[in-house]
PDB file of C-alpha atoms in Angstrom:
ATOM      1  CA  MET A1468      62.123  51.244 -69.607  1.00  0.00           C
ATOM      2  CA  ALA A1469      65.040  48.813 -68.749  1.00  0.00           C
ATOM      3  CA  THR A1470      65.887  45.909 -71.033  1.00  0.00           C
ATOM      4  CA  ALA A1471      66.347  42.370 -69.460  1.00  0.00           C
ATOM      5  CA  PHE A1472      68.273  39.322 -71.395  1.00  0.00           C
ATOM      6  CA  LEU A1473      67.729  36.199 -70.505  1.00  0.00           C
ATOM      7  CA  PHE A1474      69.905  32.567 -71.573  1.00  0.00           C
ATOM      8  CA  PRO A1475      67.899  29.528 -71.576  1.00  0.00           C
ATOM      9  CA  GLY A1476      69.475  26.417 -70.304  1.00  0.00           C
ATOM     10  CA  GLN A1477      69.010  23.191 -71.313  1.00  0.00           C
ATOM     11  CA  GLY A1478      65.479  21.027 -71.718  1.00  0.00           C
ATOM     12  CA  SER A1479      65.016  24.233 -73.999  1.00  0.00           C
ATOM     13  CA  GLN A1480      66.733  22.513 -77.138  1.00  0.00           C
ATOM     14  CA  SER A1481      65.172  20.850 -80.327  1.00  0.00           C
ATOM     15  CA  VAL A1482      66.326  19.985 -83.251  1.00  0.00           C
ATOM     16  CA  GLY A1483      66.483  22.622 -86.075  1.00  0.00           C
ATOM     17  CA  MET A1484      66.964  24.990 -83.320  1.00  0.00           C
ATOM     18  CA  GLY A1485      69.390  27.409 -85.268  1.00  0.00           C
ATOM     19  CA  TYR A1486      69.470  26.758 -88.204  1.00  0.00           C
ATOM     20  CA  GLU A1487      67.212  29.295 -89.924  1.00  0.00           C
ATOM     21  CA  LEU A1488      69.846  32.161 -88.208  1.00  0.00           C
ATOM     22  CA  TYR A1489      72.815  30.058 -90.065  1.00  0.00           C
ATOM     23  CA  GLU A1490      71.052  30.612 -93.076  1.00  0.00           C
ATOM     24  CA  GLN A1491      69.430  34.146 -92.524  1.00  0.00           C
ATOM     25  CA  HIS A1492      72.115  35.671 -91.002  1.00  0.00           C
ATOM     26  CA  GLU A1493      76.511  35.990 -91.783  1.00  0.00           C
ATOM     27  CA  GLU A1494      76.793  36.917 -88.185  1.00  0.00           C
ATOM     28  CA  ALA A1495      75.432  34.199 -86.784  1.00  0.00           C
ATOM     29  CA  ARG A1496      76.707  31.985 -89.315  1.00  0.00           C
ATOM     30  CA  ALA A1497      80.085  32.823 -88.327  1.00  0.00           C
ATOM     31  CA  ARG A1498      79.108  31.652 -84.536  1.00  0.00           C
ATOM     32  CA  PHE A1499      77.698  28.559 -85.208  1.00  0.00           C
ATOM     33  CA  GLU A1500      80.786  27.820 -87.953  1.00  0.00           C
ATOM     34  CA  THR A1501      83.276  28.850 -85.333  1.00  0.00           C
ATOM     35  CA  ALA A1502      81.808  26.515 -83.036  1.00  0.00           C
ATOM     36  CA  ASN A1503      81.877  23.363 -84.950  1.00  0.00           C
ATOM     37  CA  GLU A1504      85.223  23.844 -86.072  1.00  0.00           C
ATOM     38  CA  MET A1505      86.125  23.900 -82.060  1.00  0.00           C
ATOM     39  CA  MET A1506      84.322  20.932 -81.274  1.00  0.00           C
ATOM     40  CA  GLU A1507      86.481  18.726 -83.672  1.00  0.00           C
ATOM     41  CA  ASP A1508      85.060  15.340 -82.595  1.00  0.00           C
ATOM     42  CA  VAL A1509      81.422  16.004 -83.288  1.00  0.00           C
ATOM     43  CA  ASP A1510      79.512  17.428 -85.741  1.00  0.00           C
ATOM     44  CA  LEU A1511      77.833  19.511 -84.120  1.00  0.00           C
ATOM     45  CA  LEU A1512      75.283  21.623 -86.343  1.00  0.00           C
ATOM     46  CA  ALA A1513      74.454  18.481 -88.433  1.00  0.00           C
ATOM     47  CA  LEU A1514      73.392  17.191 -85.051  1.00  0.00           C
ATOM     48  CA  MET A1515      71.462  20.650 -84.082  1.00  0.00           C
ATOM     49  CA  PHE A1516      70.049  21.302 -87.880  1.00  0.00           C
ATOM     50  CA  GLY A1517      68.993  17.636 -87.778  1.00  0.00           C
ATOM     51  CA  LEU A1518      70.910  17.444 -91.368  1.00  0.00           C
ATOM     52  CA  GLY A1519      73.223  14.970 -92.982  1.00  0.00           C
ATOM     53  CA  SER A1520      73.809  13.748 -89.031  1.00  0.00           C
ATOM     54  CA  SER A1521      76.184  10.784 -88.998  1.00  0.00           C
ATOM     55  CA  SER A1522      74.292   9.829 -85.593  1.00  0.00           C
ATOM     56  CA  SER A1523      70.588   7.817 -86.278  1.00  0.00           C
ATOM     57  CA  ASP A1524      68.877   9.553 -83.183  1.00  0.00           C
ATOM     58  CA  PRO A1525      70.282  13.092 -83.940  1.00  0.00           C
ATOM     59  CA  GLU A1526      67.240  14.407 -80.644  1.00  0.00           C
ATOM     60  CA  GLY A1527      68.955  11.720 -78.683  1.00  0.00           C
ATOM     61  CA  ARG A1528      72.034  12.813 -79.580  1.00  0.00           C
ATOM     62  CA  LEU A1529      71.277  16.537 -78.735  1.00  0.00           C
ATOM     63  CA  LYS A1530      69.966  15.295 -75.414  1.00  0.00           C
ATOM     64  CA  GLN A1531      73.270  14.138 -73.944  1.00  0.00           C
ATOM     65  CA  THR A1532      75.370  17.062 -71.491  1.00  0.00           C
ATOM     66  CA  GLU A1533      78.120  17.140 -73.250  1.00  0.00           C
ATOM     67  CA  ILE A1534      76.122  18.089 -76.579  1.00  0.00           C
ATOM     68  CA  THR A1535      73.563  20.184 -75.036  1.00  0.00           C
ATOM     69  CA  GLN A1536      75.401  22.585 -73.530  1.00  0.00           C
ATOM     70  CA  PRO A1537      77.382  23.027 -76.512  1.00  0.00           C
ATOM     71  CA  ALA A1538      74.849  23.372 -78.839  1.00  0.00           C
ATOM     72  CA  LEU A1539      72.865  26.012 -76.623  1.00  0.00           C
ATOM     73  CA  TYR A1540      75.571  28.137 -75.480  1.00  0.00           C
ATOM     74  CA  THR A1541      76.442  28.247 -79.240  1.00  0.00           C
ATOM     75  CA  HIS A1542      72.582  29.496 -80.576  1.00  0.00           C
ATOM     76  CA  SER A1543      72.218  31.835 -77.555  1.00  0.00           C
ATOM     77  CA  LEU A1544      75.783  33.331 -78.873  1.00  0.00           C
ATOM     78  CA  ALA A1545      75.006  33.387 -82.749  1.00  0.00           C
ATOM     79  CA  ALA A1546      71.187  35.183 -81.179  1.00  0.00           C
ATOM     80  CA  MET A1547      72.986  37.785 -79.736  1.00  0.00           C
ATOM     81  CA  ALA A1548      75.186  38.037 -82.354  1.00  0.00           C
ATOM     82  CA  VAL A1549      72.168  39.087 -84.570  1.00  0.00           C
ATOM     83  CA  LEU A1550      70.404  41.409 -81.571  1.00  0.00           C
ATOM     84  CA  GLU A1551      73.948  43.602 -81.078  1.00  0.00           C
ATOM     85  CA  ALA A1552      74.787  44.251 -85.078  1.00  0.00           C
ATOM     86  CA  GLY A1553      70.524  45.410 -84.925  1.00  0.00           C
ATOM     87  CA  GLY A1554      72.307  47.871 -81.977  1.00  0.00           C
ATOM     88  CA  ALA A1555      70.451  46.227 -79.212  1.00  0.00           C
ATOM     89  CA  GLU A1556      72.297  46.242 -76.032  1.00  0.00           C
ATOM     90  CA  PRO A1557      70.558  44.326 -72.698  1.00  0.00           C
ATOM     91  CA  ASP A1558      70.255  46.622 -69.350  1.00  0.00           C
ATOM     92  CA  MET A1559      71.218  43.911 -67.077  1.00  0.00           C
ATOM     93  CA  VAL A1560      71.092  39.672 -68.167  1.00  0.00           C
ATOM     94  CA  ALA A1561      70.645  36.288 -66.191  1.00  0.00           C
ATOM     95  CA  GLY A1562      70.865  32.639 -67.934  1.00  0.00           C
ATOM     96  CA  HIS A1563      69.114  30.110 -66.472  1.00  0.00           C
ATOM     97  CA  SER A1564      71.783  27.019 -64.442  1.00  0.00           C
ATOM     98  CA  LEU A1565      73.992  26.834 -68.353  1.00  0.00           C
ATOM     99  CA  GLY A1566      72.531  29.875 -69.286  1.00  0.00           C
ATOM    100  CA  GLU A1567      74.155  31.866 -67.096  1.00  0.00           C
ATOM    101  CA  TYR A1568      77.383  31.024 -69.337  1.00  0.00           C
ATOM    102  CA  SER A1569      75.565  32.180 -72.270  1.00  0.00           C
ATOM    103  CA  ALA A1570      74.653  35.838 -70.153  1.00  0.00           C
ATOM    104  CA  LEU A1571      78.691  36.493 -69.482  1.00  0.00           C
ATOM    105  CA  ALA A1572      79.985  35.681 -73.343  1.00  0.00           C
ATOM    106  CA  ALA A1573      77.040  37.745 -74.477  1.00  0.00           C
ATOM    107  CA  VAL A1574      77.956  41.384 -72.627  1.00  0.00           C
ATOM    108  CA  GLY A1575      82.210  40.519 -72.986  1.00  0.00           C
ATOM    109  CA  ALA A1576      82.917  38.742 -69.518  1.00  0.00           C
ATOM    110  CA  LEU A1577      83.677  35.731 -71.499  1.00  0.00           C
ATOM    111  CA  SER A1578      85.061  35.547 -74.989  1.00  0.00           C
ATOM    112  CA  PHE A1579      83.152  33.195 -76.852  1.00  0.00           C
ATOM    113  CA  GLU A1580      85.407  31.235 -77.502  1.00  0.00           C
ATOM    114  CA  GLU A1581      85.991  30.873 -73.835  1.00  0.00           C
ATOM    115  CA  GLY A1582      82.816  30.134 -72.939  1.00  0.00           C
ATOM    116  CA  LEU A1583      82.250  27.725 -75.580  1.00  0.00           C
ATOM    117  CA  ARG A1584      85.957  25.725 -74.394  1.00  0.00           C
ATOM    118  CA  VAL A1585      83.924  25.761 -71.151  1.00  0.00           C
ATOM    119  CA  VAL A1586      80.429  24.738 -71.270  1.00  0.00           C
ATOM    120  CA  ARG A1587      82.149  21.761 -73.225  1.00  0.00           C
ATOM    121  CA  ARG A1588      83.851  20.465 -70.124  1.00  0.00           C
ATOM    122  CA  ARG A1589      81.359  21.242 -67.747  1.00  0.00           C
ATOM    123  CA  GLY A1590      78.707  19.180 -69.931  1.00  0.00           C
ATOM    124  CA  GLU A1591      81.521  16.115 -69.929  1.00  0.00           C
ATOM    125  CA  LEU A1592      82.199  17.029 -66.039  1.00  0.00           C
ATOM    126  CA  MET A1593      78.655  16.738 -65.151  1.00  0.00           C
ATOM    127  CA  SER A1594      77.742  13.495 -67.295  1.00  0.00           C
ATOM    128  CA  GLU A1595      81.182  11.596 -65.552  1.00  0.00           C
ATOM    129  CA  ALA A1596      79.567  13.001 -62.421  1.00  0.00           C
ATOM    130  CA  GLY A1597      76.299  11.272 -62.805  1.00  0.00           C
ATOM    131  CA  ASP A1598      78.335   8.336 -64.388  1.00  0.00           C
ATOM    132  CA  ARG A1599      79.747   8.107 -60.647  1.00  0.00           C
ATOM    133  CA  ARG A1600      77.181   8.639 -58.683  1.00  0.00           C
ATOM    134  CA  PRO A1601      73.704   8.933 -60.032  1.00  0.00           C
ATOM    135  CA  GLY A1602      71.415  10.641 -58.842  1.00  0.00           C
ATOM    136  CA  SER A1603      67.732  12.166 -60.027  1.00  0.00           C
ATOM    137  CA  MET A1604      65.349  15.423 -60.536  1.00  0.00           C
ATOM    138  CA  ALA A1605      61.827  15.895 -60.603  1.00  0.00           C
ATOM    139  CA  ALA A1606      59.620  18.843 -61.095  1.00  0.00           C
ATOM    140  CA  VAL A1607      57.314  19.572 -58.109  1.00  0.00           C
ATOM    141  CA  LEU A1608      54.258  21.223 -58.896  1.00  0.00           C
ATOM    142  CA  GLY A1609      51.462  23.411 -56.381  1.00  0.00           C
ATOM    143  CA  ALA A1610      53.599  22.823 -53.495  1.00  0.00           C
ATOM    144  CA  GLY A1611      55.119  25.192 -50.769  1.00  0.00           C
ATOM    145  CA  ILE A1612      58.701  26.242 -50.736  1.00  0.00           C
ATOM    146  CA  ALA A1613      58.989  25.921 -47.208  1.00  0.00           C
ATOM    147  CA  HIS A1614      57.227  22.499 -47.338  1.00  0.00           C
ATOM    148  CA  ILE A1615      59.549  21.385 -49.891  1.00  0.00           C
ATOM    149  CA  GLU A1616      62.398  22.401 -47.607  1.00  0.00           C
ATOM    150  CA  SER A1617      61.195  20.915 -44.893  1.00  0.00           C
ATOM    151  CA  VAL A1618      60.815  17.433 -46.656  1.00  0.00           C
ATOM    152  CA  CYS A1619      64.068  17.513 -48.041  1.00  0.00           C
ATOM    153  CA  GLU A1620      65.687  18.495 -45.127  1.00  0.00           C
ATOM    154  CA  ASP A1621      63.994  15.633 -42.965  1.00  0.00           C
ATOM    155  CA  ILE A1622      64.536  13.123 -45.826  1.00  0.00           C
ATOM    156  CA  SER A1623      68.475  14.236 -46.490  1.00  0.00           C
ATOM    157  CA  ALA A1624      69.159  14.536 -42.327  1.00  0.00           C
ATOM    158  CA  GLU A1625      68.327  10.226 -41.864  1.00  0.00           C
ATOM    159  CA  GLY A1626      71.319  10.067 -43.805  1.00  0.00           C
ATOM    160  CA  GLU A1627      70.175   7.485 -46.410  1.00  0.00           C
ATOM    161  CA  GLY A1628      70.893   9.901 -49.074  1.00  0.00           C
ATOM    162  CA  VAL A1629      70.991  13.597 -50.563  1.00  0.00           C
ATOM    163  CA  VAL A1630      67.915  15.289 -51.760  1.00  0.00           C
ATOM    164  CA  GLN A1631      67.640  19.204 -52.012  1.00  0.00           C
ATOM    165  CA  PRO A1632      65.509  22.610 -54.387  1.00  0.00           C
ATOM    166  CA  ALA A1633      67.219  22.640 -57.535  1.00  0.00           C
ATOM    167  CA  ASN A1634      65.452  25.450 -59.350  1.00  0.00           C
ATOM    168  CA  TYR A1635      63.282  27.147 -57.461  1.00  0.00           C
ATOM    169  CA  ASN A1636      62.012  28.263 -61.344  1.00  0.00           C
ATOM    170  CA  ALA A1637      58.522  30.421 -60.668  1.00  0.00           C
ATOM    171  CA  PRO A1638      55.510  30.049 -57.795  1.00  0.00           C
ATOM    172  CA  GLY A1639      54.547  26.382 -57.691  1.00  0.00           C
ATOM    173  CA  GLN A1640      57.283  24.986 -59.634  1.00  0.00           C
ATOM    174  CA  ILE A1641      60.369  23.695 -57.895  1.00  0.00           C
ATOM    175  CA  VAL A1642      62.726  21.064 -59.010  1.00  0.00           C
ATOM    176  CA  ILE A1643      64.305  18.513 -56.672  1.00  0.00           C
ATOM    177  CA  SER A1644      67.572  16.564 -56.720  1.00  0.00           C
ATOM    178  CA  GLY A1645      69.536  14.249 -54.837  1.00  0.00           C
ATOM    179  CA  ASP A1646      69.990  10.554 -54.725  1.00  0.00           C
ATOM    180  CA  VAL A1647      67.204   8.470 -56.595  1.00  0.00           C
ATOM    181  CA  GLU A1648      65.815   6.732 -53.452  1.00  0.00           C
ATOM    182  CA  ALA A1649      66.020  10.564 -51.209  1.00  0.00           C
ATOM    183  CA  VAL A1650      63.898  11.242 -54.627  1.00  0.00           C
ATOM    184  CA  GLU A1651      61.442   9.067 -54.599  1.00  0.00           C
ATOM    185  CA  ARG A1652      60.531   9.799 -51.063  1.00  0.00           C
ATOM    186  CA  ALA A1653      60.564  13.094 -51.515  1.00  0.00           C
ATOM    187  CA  THR A1654      58.451  13.168 -54.037  1.00  0.00           C
ATOM    188  CA  GLY A1655      55.998  10.254 -52.184  1.00  0.00           C
ATOM    189  CA  ALA A1656      56.085  13.190 -49.028  1.00  0.00           C
ATOM    190  CA  ILE A1657      55.620  16.124 -50.755  1.00  0.00           C
ATOM    191  CA  GLU A1658      52.343  17.884 -50.870  1.00  0.00           C
ATOM    192  CA  GLY A1659      52.224  18.376 -54.510  1.00  0.00           C
ATOM    193  CA  ARG A1660      52.360  16.701 -58.086  1.00  0.00           C
ATOM    194  CA  ALA A1661      55.868  15.316 -58.951  1.00  0.00           C
ATOM    195  CA  MET A1662      57.265  14.348 -62.408  1.00  0.00           C
ATOM    196  CA  PRO A1663      60.783  12.256 -62.885  1.00  0.00           C
ATOM    197  CA  LEU A1664      62.652  14.392 -64.965  1.00  0.00           C
ATOM    198  CA  SER A1665      64.996  13.272 -68.109  1.00  0.00           C
ATOM    199  CA  VAL A1666      68.064  13.851 -66.952  1.00  0.00           C
ATOM    200  CA  SER A1667      71.549  12.586 -66.787  1.00  0.00           C
ATOM    201  CA  GLY A1668      72.535  13.264 -63.553  1.00  0.00           C
ATOM    202  CA  ALA A1669      70.912  14.848 -60.700  1.00  0.00           C
ATOM    203  CA  PHE A1670      72.427  18.829 -61.062  1.00  0.00           C
ATOM    204  CA  HIS A1671      72.997  21.268 -58.771  1.00  0.00           C
ATOM    205  CA  SER A1672      72.876  19.042 -55.443  1.00  0.00           C
ATOM    206  CA  PRO A1673      75.837  17.687 -53.367  1.00  0.00           C
ATOM    207  CA  LEU A1674      76.104  15.050 -56.014  1.00  0.00           C
ATOM    208  CA  MET A1675      78.491  16.833 -58.672  1.00  0.00           C
ATOM    209  CA  GLU A1676      81.035  17.553 -56.552  1.00  0.00           C
ATOM    210  CA  TYR A1677      82.983  15.505 -58.934  1.00  0.00           C
ATOM    211  CA  ALA A1678      82.187  18.428 -61.534  1.00  0.00           C
ATOM    212  CA  ARG A1679      82.734  21.398 -59.204  1.00  0.00           C
ATOM    213  CA  GLU A1680      86.369  19.956 -58.606  1.00  0.00           C
ATOM    214  CA  GLY A1681      87.210  19.401 -62.165  1.00  0.00           C
ATOM    215  CA  LEU A1682      85.557  22.814 -63.656  1.00  0.00           C
ATOM    216  CA  ALA A1683      86.741  24.868 -60.531  1.00  0.00           C
ATOM    217  CA  GLU A1684      90.552  24.193 -61.832  1.00  0.00           C
ATOM    218  CA  MET A1685      89.341  24.720 -65.346  1.00  0.00           C
ATOM    219  CA  LEU A1686      88.023  28.390 -64.602  1.00  0.00           C
ATOM    220  CA  ASP A1687      91.141  29.203 -63.297  1.00  0.00           C
ATOM    221  CA  THR A1688      92.947  29.115 -66.067  1.00  0.00           C
ATOM    222  CA  VAL A1689      89.805  30.987 -67.968  1.00  0.00           C
ATOM    223  CA  SER A1690      90.458  34.437 -68.449  1.00  0.00           C
ATOM    224  CA  ILE A1691      87.008  36.330 -66.741  1.00  0.00           C
ATOM    225  CA  ASP A1692      86.649  40.430 -67.399  1.00  0.00           C
ATOM    226  CA  SER A1693      83.847  43.464 -65.896  1.00  0.00           C
ATOM    227  CA  PRO A1694      80.708  42.294 -68.032  1.00  0.00           C
ATOM    228  CA  ARG A1695      79.374  45.567 -70.022  1.00  0.00           C
ATOM    229  CA  CYS A1696      75.957  44.941 -67.480  1.00  0.00           C
ATOM    230  CA  PRO A1697      75.099  43.914 -64.559  1.00  0.00           C
ATOM    231  CA  VAL A1698      75.285  39.680 -64.221  1.00  0.00           C
ATOM    232  CA  TYR A1699      72.751  38.404 -61.496  1.00  0.00           C
ATOM    233  CA  PRO A1700      74.278  35.209 -61.441  1.00  0.00           C
ATOM    234  CA  ASN A1701      72.034  31.866 -60.170  1.00  0.00           C
ATOM    235  CA  VAL A1702      73.698  31.455 -56.762  1.00  0.00           C
ATOM    236  CA  THR A1703      72.470  35.118 -55.186  1.00  0.00           C
ATOM    237  CA  ALA A1704      70.142  36.574 -57.419  1.00  0.00           C
ATOM    238  CA  GLU A1705      71.767  39.360 -56.366  1.00  0.00           C
ATOM    239  CA  PRO A1706      74.079  41.851 -59.679  1.00  0.00           C
ATOM    240  CA  THR A1707      77.420  41.691 -60.176  1.00  0.00           C
ATOM    241  CA  THR A1708      79.750  42.848 -62.009  1.00  0.00           C
ATOM    242  CA  ASP A1709      82.977  41.407 -60.606  1.00  0.00           C
ATOM    243  CA  PRO A1710      84.969  39.147 -61.948  1.00  0.00           C
ATOM    244  CA  ASP A1711      86.448  37.229 -59.170  1.00  0.00           C
ATOM    245  CA  GLU A1712      82.507  37.118 -57.496  1.00  0.00           C
ATOM    246  CA  ILE A1713      81.914  35.601 -61.250  1.00  0.00           C
ATOM    247  CA  ARG A1714      84.598  33.181 -61.487  1.00  0.00           C
ATOM    248  CA  GLN A1715      83.110  31.579 -57.731  1.00  0.00           C
ATOM    249  CA  ARG A1716      79.287  31.762 -58.508  1.00  0.00           C
ATOM    250  CA  LEU A1717      80.260  29.935 -61.264  1.00  0.00           C
ATOM    251  CA  THR A1718      82.425  27.035 -59.263  1.00  0.00           C
ATOM    252  CA  GLU A1719      79.352  27.299 -56.494  1.00  0.00           C
ATOM    253  CA  GLN A1720      76.502  27.368 -59.033  1.00  0.00           C
ATOM    254  CA  LEU A1721      77.322  23.140 -60.251  1.00  0.00           C
ATOM    255  CA  LEU A1722      76.063  22.240 -55.914  1.00  0.00           C
ATOM    256  CA  SER A1723      73.071  25.124 -55.530  1.00  0.00           C
ATOM    257  CA  PRO A1724      69.785  25.236 -56.249  1.00  0.00           C
ATOM    258  CA  VAL A1725      69.502  28.207 -59.687  1.00  0.00           C
ATOM    259  CA  ARG A1726      67.267  30.882 -57.776  1.00  0.00           C
ATOM    260  CA  TRP A1727      65.508  32.212 -61.054  1.00  0.00           C
ATOM    261  CA  ALA A1728      62.393  33.741 -59.479  1.00  0.00           C
ATOM    262  CA  PRO A1729      64.295  35.262 -57.330  1.00  0.00           C
ATOM    263  CA  THR A1730      66.310  36.823 -59.836  1.00  0.00           C
ATOM    264  CA  LEU A1731      63.466  37.660 -61.856  1.00  0.00           C
ATOM    265  CA  ARG A1732      61.920  39.363 -59.630  1.00  0.00           C
ATOM    266  CA  ARG A1733      65.819  41.692 -58.192  1.00  0.00           C
ATOM    267  CA  MET A1734      66.036  42.040 -62.065  1.00  0.00           C
ATOM    268  CA  HIS A1735      62.333  44.085 -62.477  1.00  0.00           C
ATOM    269  CA  GLU A1736      62.777  45.879 -58.845  1.00  0.00           C
ATOM    270  CA  ASP A1737      66.130  46.987 -59.908  1.00  0.00           C
ATOM    271  CA  GLY A1738      63.683  47.912 -63.746  1.00  0.00           C
ATOM    272  CA  ALA A1739      63.087  45.697 -66.011  1.00  0.00           C
ATOM    273  CA  THR A1740      60.159  45.771 -67.762  1.00  0.00           C
ATOM    274  CA  ARG A1741      61.318  43.960 -70.977  1.00  0.00           C
ATOM    275  CA  PHE A1742      62.424  40.333 -70.778  1.00  0.00           C
ATOM    276  CA  ALA A1743      63.991  38.679 -74.141  1.00  0.00           C
ATOM    277  CA  GLU A1744      64.506  35.371 -74.231  1.00  0.00           C
ATOM    278  CA  VAL A1745      67.931  34.780 -75.933  1.00  0.00           C
ATOM    279  CA  GLY A1746      68.232  31.521 -77.619  1.00  0.00           C
ATOM    280  CA  ALA A1747      66.444  28.421 -77.795  1.00  0.00           C
ATOM    281  CA  GLY A1748      62.913  27.897 -76.795  1.00  0.00           C
ATOM    282  CA  GLN A1749      60.088  29.946 -74.394  1.00  0.00           C
ATOM    283  CA  VAL A1750      60.207  27.747 -71.442  1.00  0.00           C
ATOM    284  CA  LEU A1751      61.597  31.406 -69.240  1.00  0.00           C
ATOM    285  CA  GLN A1752      58.794  33.392 -70.840  1.00  0.00           C
ATOM    286  CA  GLY A1753      57.017  31.101 -69.755  1.00  0.00           C
ATOM    287  CA  LEU A1754      58.767  31.402 -66.139  1.00  0.00           C
ATOM    288  CA  VAL A1755      58.599  35.526 -66.316  1.00  0.00           C
ATOM    289  CA  GLY A1756      54.883  35.477 -66.355  1.00  0.00           C
ATOM    290  CA  ARG A1757      54.067  32.854 -64.099  1.00  0.00           C
ATOM    291  CA  THR A1758      56.846  34.928 -61.547  1.00  0.00           C
ATOM    292  CA  LEU A1759      56.170  38.741 -62.477  1.00  0.00           C
ATOM    293  CA  GLY A1760      52.592  38.561 -64.142  1.00  0.00           C
ATOM    294  CA  ASP A1761      50.955  40.669 -66.713  1.00  0.00           C
ATOM    295  CA  ASP A1762      53.961  44.134 -64.586  1.00  0.00           C
ATOM    296  CA  VAL A1763      56.314  43.551 -67.748  1.00  0.00           C
ATOM    297  CA  GLU A1764      56.713  41.904 -71.341  1.00  0.00           C
ATOM    298  CA  ALA A1765      58.296  39.213 -72.149  1.00  0.00           C
ATOM    299  CA  VAL A1766      59.558  38.125 -75.954  1.00  0.00           C
ATOM    300  CA  GLY A1767      61.316  35.381 -77.202  1.00  0.00           C
ATOM    301  CA  ALA A1768      65.020  36.279 -79.503  1.00  0.00           C
ATOM    302  CA  GLY A1769      65.784  33.338 -81.365  1.00  0.00           C
ATOM    303  CA  LEU A1770      64.579  33.354 -84.527  1.00  0.00           C
ATOM    304  CA  SER A1771      65.335  35.917 -86.783  1.00  0.00           C
ATOM    305  CA  ASP A1772      61.355  37.523 -86.802  1.00  0.00           C
ATOM    306  CA  GLU A1773      61.822  37.432 -83.167  1.00  0.00           C
ATOM    307  CA  ILE A1774      64.960  39.209 -82.744  1.00  0.00           C
ATOM    308  CA  GLU A1775      63.492  42.180 -85.281  1.00  0.00           C
ATOM    309  CA  SER A1776      60.855  42.169 -83.477  1.00  0.00           C
ATOM    310  CA  ALA A1777      63.295  42.940 -79.932  1.00  0.00           C
ATOM    311  CA  ILE A1778      65.405  45.407 -82.089  1.00  0.00           C
ATOM    312  CA  GLY A1779      62.171  47.166 -83.045  1.00  0.00           C
ATOM    313  CA  GLY A1780      61.394  47.048 -79.832  1.00  0.00           C
TER     314      GLY A1780
END
C-alpha cells in the first residue's frame, strides 16, 4: 500500500492554524519560529494564531496572498516535521498550487528556508501582478470539461480578454481564471453553477506573466535537489525527480492550470491507496473522495491527533 502526501494551497488558511502543533511539538515549534524570524517585518505567528496580533483584522491579513502563502507553507512543513519525527515518509507527493513548494520542501528538493524565501516572494509577485492587471476567478460546478474549455476558447478568441481553466479540481468542479469581463461572460455562457472566488488576481492564467518573469529570475538563484520520492507537478500531473524539470514546472505553473484531478488519478495508478493532507484544512481530502471515490483512504495530517493516526496507520 503506497501513501501519498498532499499539500494544500490558498483557501485552506484560517486563524488559529498550527497553534496546537506549536504548543505540543518541539519539531513544529522550531519551524514556526524560524519562519517568524525570516519574515522580519511581519509577525507571521501572531497572524496565524490570532494571538496578540497588532492587526485589527488577522483573518483579513491572513487572506492576503503575500501572507497566505508563507503561512500555509510553514504550517505544512511544521506538520511534516512532526510526521518525520514519528517515522512517517511518503511514497509520492503533490501540492495544490502553492502546495507544490511545500511538497518539494517536505521531501528534500528545497530546504525549508529556501522554500519559505521563494513562497514569500511568489506571493508578493502574484499580488503585484493582480494590481497591474486585475482579473478574477470563478468556480464552476456541474459542467463538463470539454464544454468549459470550448466556452473559454471562444471568448478568448474574440480578443477582448482572456479566460481559461485554472484548476481541474475534481469531476464537476473546475475553476476558471482571466480578465474580469471575460470571466463574467464565461460564467454566463457555461451550463453549470458558477461562484465568484475572493482572490487578489487571476492566478494560473496569462495575467500572471509579470509574476512568472520575476519568479523565474528568483528560481534561477535557488538550489533544487533531487527529492527523496517522486513529485507530481501541477503542470503535467506526471511524476518526476529531476531538479531541472522541477524548476521549469514551477516557472510554468503560474500561467498553467492546476491539473489536480489528473494528478490524483495518476498517483492512484502508481499505487497510492492512502492520501494524507499535510497542513491546514480538509479541502484536498474532499477532492480525493470526489475524484477517486471509495477505492482509497483520505486522511488529515495537520493536527496532532490526525498526525498520530497517520503515523500509526
